């Protein structure tokens, strides 16, 4: 599969920002700044807090918006005595299409292991949604020259037990932890090289054709000023955008990078 056949995906990760009322205003402003042509070459997903999902689902349907609905996390069991958790099944019933799995903040702040990420990835797939599987190294790991080993292990363990045919439809997001919310960004060449390492690990786990089909995003202080250069890299198939996605103008300009 040639690289040009991978359709880029730009995903907004709002993290713990915007209540459901702000969500309506924000998404309407974003939609106003975009044209139909902006959706011709890229998929655009918005991943708000859980409490915003129903509101955003209704807005997308009522206004016939072309945004894909995403979630920031899920639990791996369908139901049960798991107070405070949200199952992938519940998300699927809200027409969620993408679920972020294994974000570095989940790994660092909430102790998620590669095994947990694998369980969540399988739960997302079992409920017919697409996981956005996050991988990335800390600053200490980077300075120790461990980047390739860390992201390769994270990718292989996240996809353990998942068939090649299913894996080919998934998304991976390379997010260097040292670049998230810090204003520091990996250079386009560095980001491209590490995305290539992730793809090579997936090729080793599956085969070249499967690895070539998987879309790999870059995340980590992506802004309108660097989006076009990052997206021009052959191994990078879109962006997982944090802070800049909270501003409709900035996020619109990132979505419009092909026409910038």
XYZ file of C-alpha atoms in Angstrom:
260
model
C 0.000 0.000 0.000
C 1.584 3.308 -1.049
C 1.928 6.010 1.569
C -0.425 8.336 -0.310
C -3.306 5.928 0.272
C -3.212 6.556 4.052
C -5.834 9.192 4.745
C -4.544 11.629 7.382
C -6.492 12.030 10.614
C -6.425 15.169 12.735
C -7.832 14.506 16.213
C -8.567 17.006 18.964
C -7.876 15.851 22.507
C -9.600 18.384 24.747
C -8.465 16.571 27.893
C -10.355 17.947 30.924
C -11.534 21.153 29.266
C -14.936 22.486 28.106
C -18.255 21.621 29.698
C -21.139 20.578 27.454
C -22.400 24.134 27.015
C -19.002 25.439 25.959
C -18.763 22.464 23.606
C -21.722 23.682 21.555
C -20.233 27.146 21.117
C -16.767 25.804 20.387
C -17.780 23.278 17.738
C -20.148 25.693 16.015
C -17.319 28.229 15.778
C -14.990 25.553 14.436
C -17.522 24.389 11.840
C -18.054 27.996 10.698
C -14.327 28.341 9.990
C -14.160 25.212 7.834
C -15.385 24.437 4.341
C -16.420 21.194 2.703
C -13.071 21.065 0.885
C -11.287 20.880 4.241
C -12.780 17.435 4.822
C -11.935 16.086 1.363
C -8.420 14.949 2.249
C -8.443 14.500 6.046
C -10.575 12.917 8.762
C -11.280 15.216 11.710
C -12.110 13.726 15.102
C -13.031 15.584 18.280
C -12.423 13.839 21.607
C -14.125 15.800 24.406
C -14.675 14.825 28.052
C -17.232 12.065 28.640
C -19.857 14.562 29.836
C -19.820 16.303 26.443
C -20.274 13.243 24.251
C -24.079 13.170 24.070
C -24.215 16.911 23.403
C -21.646 16.664 20.643
C -23.310 13.588 19.148
C -26.589 15.502 18.882
C -24.886 18.570 17.427
C -23.046 16.584 14.765
C -26.249 14.839 13.741
C -28.538 17.873 13.864
C -26.202 20.204 11.963
C -24.907 17.435 9.662
C -21.305 18.211 10.607
C -18.481 16.140 9.175
C -16.597 15.726 12.436
C -15.964 12.231 13.810
C -16.844 11.772 17.458
C -14.081 10.463 19.692
C -13.557 9.624 23.354
C -10.464 10.034 25.514
C -10.527 6.713 27.321
C -12.618 3.656 28.176
C -12.676 0.617 30.435
C -12.073 -2.853 29.058
C -15.096 -4.610 30.574
C -18.522 -4.258 28.956
C -20.296 -3.698 32.284
C -20.000 -4.487 35.973
C -19.134 -3.130 39.407
C -16.517 -0.637 38.222
C -17.540 2.642 39.822
C -16.485 5.670 37.829
C -15.536 3.774 34.677
C -17.086 4.027 31.205
C -17.215 0.968 28.971
C -16.470 0.889 25.273
C -19.965 -0.476 24.747
C -21.492 2.703 26.178
C -19.317 4.828 23.901
C -20.328 2.851 20.827
C -23.993 3.516 21.649
C -23.214 7.250 21.398
C -21.859 6.827 17.850
C -18.285 7.305 19.016
C -15.912 6.296 16.216
C -12.469 6.782 17.788
C -11.176 6.155 21.312
C -7.806 7.355 22.575
C -6.047 4.513 24.388
C -2.908 4.662 26.516
C -2.325 8.404 26.446
C 0.823 9.313 28.373
C -1.249 11.096 31.018
C -3.179 7.877 31.594
C 0.090 5.960 31.832
C 1.862 8.463 34.095
C -0.946 9.777 36.288
C -3.168 6.707 36.488
C -0.674 3.876 36.263
C -1.811 2.323 32.999
C 0.542 -0.432 31.847
C 1.078 -1.879 28.389
C -1.146 -4.789 29.449
C -3.997 -2.434 30.347
C -3.551 -0.566 27.065
C -3.827 -3.872 25.223
C -7.067 -4.744 27.050
C -8.564 -1.361 26.235
C -7.473 -1.569 22.606
C -9.205 -4.939 22.279
C -12.360 -3.569 23.953
C -12.528 -0.657 21.516
C -12.119 -3.006 18.565
C -14.688 -5.477 19.939
C -17.237 -2.660 19.998
C -16.505 -1.712 16.381
C -14.680 1.537 17.055
C -11.156 2.568 16.095
C -8.482 2.897 18.788
C -5.944 5.695 18.695
C -3.132 3.907 20.494
C -0.627 6.309 22.063
C 3.081 5.589 22.411
C 5.904 7.853 23.509
C 9.029 8.222 25.589
C 9.936 10.434 28.545
C 12.727 13.003 28.404
C 14.918 10.715 30.523
C 14.377 7.811 28.130
C 15.100 10.024 25.152
C 18.338 11.339 26.628
C 19.365 7.757 27.453
C 18.911 6.741 23.820
C 15.974 4.468 24.650
C 13.328 6.037 22.394
C 13.263 3.267 19.782
C 13.129 0.485 22.359
C 10.379 2.162 24.388
C 8.003 3.008 21.548
C 8.585 -0.345 19.838
C 7.710 -2.248 23.008
C 4.636 -0.095 23.623
C 3.386 -0.668 20.071
C 4.003 -4.413 20.040
C 2.367 -4.981 23.430
C -0.622 -2.774 22.626
C -1.391 -4.894 19.559
C -0.643 -8.299 21.061
C -3.346 -10.785 20.125
C -4.945 -8.511 17.530
C -5.167 -9.791 13.966
C -3.341 -8.120 11.101
C -6.590 -7.368 9.294
C -7.943 -5.477 12.298
C -4.656 -3.777 13.126
C -4.520 -2.343 9.610
C -7.600 -0.231 10.389
C -6.223 1.196 13.647
C -4.448 4.457 14.420
C -1.268 4.953 16.433
C -0.251 8.304 17.893
C 3.417 8.952 18.631
C 3.489 11.511 21.425
C 6.881 12.195 22.987
C 5.989 12.867 26.603
C 8.588 15.613 26.862
C 6.764 17.574 24.124
C 3.214 17.398 25.506
C 2.059 20.766 26.784
C 5.615 22.037 27.088
C 5.835 24.059 23.897
C 8.712 21.830 22.826
C 8.174 19.925 19.598
C 10.181 17.161 18.019
C 11.712 18.321 14.764
C 9.857 17.034 11.711
C 12.770 14.716 10.925
C 12.891 13.339 14.485
C 9.128 12.849 14.589
C 9.212 11.148 11.200
C 12.062 8.864 12.217
C 10.303 7.727 15.387
C 7.019 7.169 13.552
C 9.104 5.029 11.205
C 10.414 3.067 14.183
C 6.835 2.419 15.310
C 5.892 1.288 11.808
C 8.906 -1.029 11.694
C 7.882 -2.577 15.025
C 4.403 -3.207 13.636
C 5.883 -4.681 10.478
C 7.893 -7.044 12.669
C 4.752 -7.977 14.599
C 2.653 -8.408 11.451
C 4.054 -7.756 7.972
C 5.042 -4.808 5.788
C 1.629 -4.438 4.146
C -0.180 -4.253 7.479
C 2.296 -1.756 8.890
C 1.993 0.407 5.782
C -1.782 0.529 6.195
C -1.757 1.722 9.819
C -2.082 5.466 10.213
C 0.471 6.993 12.591
C -0.135 10.454 13.995
C 2.295 12.804 15.674
C 1.286 14.611 18.848
C 3.166 17.037 21.059
C 2.719 20.821 20.868
C 1.318 20.715 17.333
C 0.355 24.242 16.287
C -0.721 26.044 13.114
C 2.865 27.182 12.632
C 4.390 23.693 12.505
C 1.513 21.498 11.309
C 2.208 21.689 7.578
C 5.898 20.835 7.961
C 5.143 17.916 10.287
C 2.375 16.561 8.057
C 4.676 16.696 5.031
C 6.792 13.903 6.516
C 6.163 10.541 4.783
C 5.670 8.505 7.984
C 3.291 11.001 9.651
C -0.388 10.556 8.844
C -1.976 13.316 10.891
C -1.850 14.825 14.358
C -3.255 14.317 17.831
C -3.683 17.906 18.973
C -3.995 18.982 22.588
C -3.766 22.648 23.587
C -4.196 24.085 20.100
C -7.455 22.165 19.642
C -9.048 24.253 22.412
C -8.998 27.298 20.150
C -11.331 27.026 17.121
C -9.158 29.325 15.009
C -5.944 27.439 15.727
C -7.501 24.017 15.245
C -9.149 25.090 11.990
C -5.787 26.231 10.651
C -4.217 22.884 11.582
C -7.013 21.019 9.784
C -6.423 23.214 6.758
C -2.707 22.408 6.525
C -3.066 20.791 3.044
C -4.237 24.131 1.706
C -1.905 26.330 3.729
